[in-house]
Amino acid sequence: MSKKSSKGIAVTMGSKEYFKGIGRIPFEGRESDNPLAFRWYDEDRVVRGKTMREHFRFAVAWWHTLCGTGGDPFGPGTKDFPWAKAKDPMQAARDKMDAGFEFITKMGIPYYCFHDFDLVAEGKSLKESGERLDAITDYAKENSRPAA
């Protein structure tokens, strides 16, 4: 993974860009007609002694953002994620992690949350499942570090 600066904020990128042509989502104010801009949320605006970033501690829910395909009782999912293509479960997990970190940094969201197997597919045994979780959480920790 590499970290590229976008308007002073480091954008975390893996070996492949999943959200092509999209930089960090900026605040442009309520008059903006940019569909990829914040109109009301200005993370640096101070309200009652705290910035909006301090008041609103947003997090990306891994499953809802990167795993769920949109299925419901009325039909199967319709989302086809480009990071879910690899046949090897560890490569698929790394691809999803790369896409996730790219997404959260472009959105400027400082936190994320997940259930254990949102990160990687379960193995055929408890031992294999544990090894996969260990490996992908190491990968997440390695790539969660702030840009230098």
mmCIF file of C-alpha atoms in Angstrom:
data_model
loop_
_atom_site.group_PDB
_atom_site.id
_atom_site.type_symbol
_atom_site.label_atom_id
_atom_site.label_comp_id
_atom_site.label_asym_id
_atom_site.label_seq_id
_atom_site.Cartn_x
_atom_site.Cartn_y
_atom_site.Cartn_z
ATOM 1 C CA MET A 1 0.000 0.000 0.000
ATOM 2 C CA SER A 2 1.066 3.527 -0.631
ATOM 3 C CA LYS A 3 -0.153 6.764 0.796
ATOM 4 C CA LYS A 4 -0.700 9.659 -1.598
ATOM 5 C CA SER A 5 -1.416 13.154 -0.410
ATOM 6 C CA SER A 6 -4.742 14.607 -1.522
ATOM 7 C CA LYS A 7 -5.435 18.150 -0.296
ATOM 8 C CA GLY A 8 -3.182 17.613 2.723
ATOM 9 C CA ILE A 9 -4.783 14.302 3.712
ATOM 10 C CA ALA A 10 -3.045 11.010 3.021
ATOM 11 C CA VAL A 11 -5.118 8.717 0.808
ATOM 12 C CA THR A 12 -4.239 5.068 1.355
ATOM 13 C CA MET A 13 -3.943 3.126 -1.880
ATOM 14 C CA GLY A 14 -3.257 -0.538 -2.501
ATOM 15 C CA SER A 15 -1.749 -1.935 -5.675
ATOM 16 C CA LYS A 16 -5.034 -1.247 -7.514
ATOM 17 C CA GLU A 17 -7.296 1.795 -7.372
ATOM 18 C CA TYR A 18 -10.909 0.723 -6.874
ATOM 19 C CA PHE A 19 -12.575 4.146 -6.809
ATOM 20 C CA LYS A 20 -10.914 5.577 -9.904
ATOM 21 C CA GLY A 21 -10.835 9.271 -10.545
ATOM 22 C CA ILE A 22 -12.117 10.134 -7.083
ATOM 23 C CA GLY A 23 -9.862 12.028 -4.703
ATOM 24 C CA ARG A 24 -10.555 12.934 -1.122
ATOM 25 C CA ILE A 25 -14.135 14.170 -0.805
ATOM 26 C CA PRO A 26 -13.943 17.918 -0.034
ATOM 27 C CA PHE A 27 -16.178 20.318 1.846
ATOM 28 C CA GLU A 28 -17.484 22.857 -0.700
ATOM 29 C CA GLY A 29 -20.450 24.419 1.096
ATOM 30 C CA ARG A 30 -24.184 24.356 0.535
ATOM 31 C CA GLU A 31 -24.026 26.122 -2.825
ATOM 32 C CA SER A 32 -21.882 23.384 -4.384
ATOM 33 C CA ASP A 33 -23.340 21.345 -7.226
ATOM 34 C CA ASN A 34 -20.596 18.723 -6.913
ATOM 35 C CA PRO A 35 -22.302 15.400 -6.052
ATOM 36 C CA LEU A 36 -19.039 14.243 -4.466
ATOM 37 C CA ALA A 37 -18.632 17.106 -2.011
ATOM 38 C CA PHE A 38 -19.799 17.765 1.518
ATOM 39 C CA ARG A 39 -22.275 20.636 1.623
ATOM 40 C CA TRP A 40 -22.898 20.863 5.370
ATOM 41 C CA TYR A 41 -20.159 18.852 7.042
ATOM 42 C CA ASP A 42 -16.956 20.904 7.376
ATOM 43 C CA GLU A 43 -14.647 18.841 9.576
ATOM 44 C CA ASP A 44 -12.651 21.919 10.619
ATOM 45 C CA ARG A 45 -15.613 24.155 11.512
ATOM 46 C CA VAL A 46 -15.764 24.895 15.224
ATOM 47 C CA VAL A 47 -19.168 24.505 16.878
ATOM 48 C CA ARG A 48 -19.452 25.149 20.631
ATOM 49 C CA GLY A 49 -15.724 24.843 21.161
ATOM 50 C CA LYS A 50 -15.122 21.643 19.159
ATOM 51 C CA THR A 51 -14.582 20.933 15.494
ATOM 52 C CA MET A 52 -17.255 19.037 13.627
ATOM 53 C CA ARG A 53 -14.682 16.206 13.329
ATOM 54 C CA GLU A 54 -14.629 16.002 17.138
ATOM 55 C CA HIS A 55 -18.429 16.103 17.457
ATOM 56 C CA PHE A 56 -19.104 13.530 14.728
ATOM 57 C CA ARG A 57 -16.854 10.482 15.053
ATOM 58 C CA PHE A 58 -17.877 8.671 11.869
ATOM 59 C CA ALA A 59 -16.925 5.059 11.200
ATOM 60 C CA VAL A 60 -17.308 2.760 8.200
ATOM 61 C CA ALA A 61 -19.047 -0.532 8.980
ATOM 62 C CA TRP A 62 -16.983 -3.045 6.992
ATOM 63 C CA TRP A 63 -19.793 -5.518 6.249
ATOM 64 C CA HIS A 64 -22.350 -2.917 5.168
ATOM 65 C CA THR A 65 -19.886 -1.050 2.968
ATOM 66 C CA LEU A 66 -17.608 -3.745 1.509
ATOM 67 C CA CYS A 67 -19.286 -7.138 1.947
ATOM 68 C CA GLY A 68 -23.073 -6.987 1.689
ATOM 69 C CA THR A 69 -24.260 -7.483 -1.877
ATOM 70 C CA GLY A 70 -27.720 -5.996 -1.357
ATOM 71 C CA GLY A 71 -29.704 -9.220 -1.077
ATOM 72 C CA ASP A 72 -32.919 -9.241 0.910
ATOM 73 C CA PRO A 73 -36.007 -11.462 1.312
ATOM 74 C CA PHE A 74 -37.211 -10.276 -2.096
ATOM 75 C CA GLY A 75 -34.176 -11.304 -4.108
ATOM 76 C CA PRO A 76 -30.460 -11.876 -4.406
ATOM 77 C CA GLY A 77 -27.829 -9.173 -4.164
ATOM 78 C CA THR A 78 -27.046 -6.979 -7.141
ATOM 79 C CA LYS A 79 -23.728 -5.447 -6.070
ATOM 80 C CA ASP A 80 -20.730 -6.876 -7.907
ATOM 81 C CA PHE A 81 -17.621 -5.747 -6.043
ATOM 82 C CA PRO A 82 -14.343 -5.648 -8.003
ATOM 83 C CA TRP A 83 -12.406 -6.529 -4.835
ATOM 84 C CA ALA A 84 -14.327 -9.802 -4.447
ATOM 85 C CA LYS A 85 -12.927 -11.494 -7.565
ATOM 86 C CA ALA A 86 -9.851 -13.380 -6.308
ATOM 87 C CA LYS A 87 -10.286 -17.136 -5.812
ATOM 88 C CA ASP A 88 -7.671 -17.272 -3.035
ATOM 89 C CA PRO A 89 -9.408 -16.198 0.202
ATOM 90 C CA MET A 90 -6.353 -14.366 1.552
ATOM 91 C CA GLN A 91 -5.867 -12.413 -1.690
ATOM 92 C CA ALA A 92 -9.580 -11.580 -1.697
ATOM 93 C CA ALA A 93 -9.256 -10.350 1.893
ATOM 94 C CA ARG A 94 -6.229 -8.183 1.043
ATOM 95 C CA ASP A 95 -8.062 -6.772 -2.003
ATOM 96 C CA LYS A 96 -11.086 -5.926 0.163
ATOM 97 C CA MET A 97 -8.789 -4.359 2.775
ATOM 98 C CA ASP A 98 -7.103 -2.241 0.084
ATOM 99 C CA ALA A 99 -10.512 -1.108 -1.234
ATOM 100 C CA GLY A 100 -11.695 -0.383 2.293
ATOM 101 C CA PHE A 101 -8.724 1.760 3.252
ATOM 102 C CA GLU A 102 -8.933 3.610 -0.048
ATOM 103 C CA PHE A 103 -12.643 4.306 0.579
ATOM 104 C CA ILE A 104 -12.322 5.446 4.183
ATOM 105 C CA THR A 105 -9.406 7.755 3.482
ATOM 106 C CA LYS A 106 -11.060 9.297 0.423
ATOM 107 C CA MET A 107 -14.172 9.908 2.518
ATOM 108 C CA GLY A 108 -12.084 11.277 5.394
ATOM 109 C CA ILE A 109 -13.585 8.814 7.859
ATOM 110 C CA PRO A 110 -11.095 8.074 10.649
ATOM 111 C CA TYR A 111 -12.615 4.885 12.067
ATOM 112 C CA TYR A 112 -13.902 1.521 10.920
ATOM 113 C CA CYS A 113 -15.571 -1.429 12.585
ATOM 114 C CA PHE A 114 -16.088 -5.043 11.600
ATOM 115 C CA HIS A 115 -17.118 -8.511 12.674
ATOM 116 C CA ASP A 116 -14.298 -11.055 12.546
ATOM 117 C CA PHE A 117 -15.202 -12.775 9.287
ATOM 118 C CA ASP A 118 -16.100 -9.554 7.499
ATOM 119 C CA LEU A 119 -12.342 -9.271 6.945
ATOM 120 C CA VAL A 120 -11.611 -12.753 5.606
ATOM 121 C CA ALA A 121 -13.542 -15.919 4.719
ATOM 122 C CA GLU A 122 -13.675 -18.619 7.377
ATOM 123 C CA GLY A 123 -11.313 -21.542 6.910
ATOM 124 C CA LYS A 124 -12.157 -25.249 6.892
ATOM 125 C CA SER A 125 -11.146 -25.576 10.536
ATOM 126 C CA LEU A 126 -10.962 -23.385 13.610
ATOM 127 C CA LYS A 127 -7.152 -23.416 13.306
ATOM 128 C CA GLU A 128 -7.221 -22.283 9.666
ATOM 129 C CA SER A 129 -9.825 -19.620 10.475
ATOM 130 C CA GLY A 130 -7.636 -18.294 13.293
ATOM 131 C CA GLU A 131 -4.568 -18.211 11.049
ATOM 132 C CA ARG A 132 -6.482 -16.267 8.407
ATOM 133 C CA LEU A 133 -7.730 -13.759 10.988
ATOM 134 C CA ASP A 134 -4.205 -13.339 12.371
ATOM 135 C CA ALA A 135 -2.806 -12.689 8.895
ATOM 136 C CA ILE A 136 -5.465 -10.202 7.796
ATOM 137 C CA THR A 137 -5.453 -8.284 11.077
ATOM 138 C CA ASP A 138 -1.660 -7.963 10.742
ATOM 139 C CA TYR A 139 -2.228 -6.620 7.212
ATOM 140 C CA ALA A 140 -4.848 -4.173 8.545
ATOM 141 C CA LYS A 141 -2.573 -3.004 11.350
ATOM 142 C CA GLU A 142 0.348 -2.538 8.948
ATOM 143 C CA ASN A 143 -1.793 -0.450 6.594
ATOM 144 C CA SER A 144 -3.648 1.535 9.260
ATOM 145 C CA ARG A 145 -0.582 3.509 10.242
ATOM 146 C CA PRO A 146 -0.735 7.233 9.489
ATOM 147 C CA ALA A 147 1.235 8.515 6.515
ATOM 148 C CA ALA A 148 4.717 9.719 7.325
#
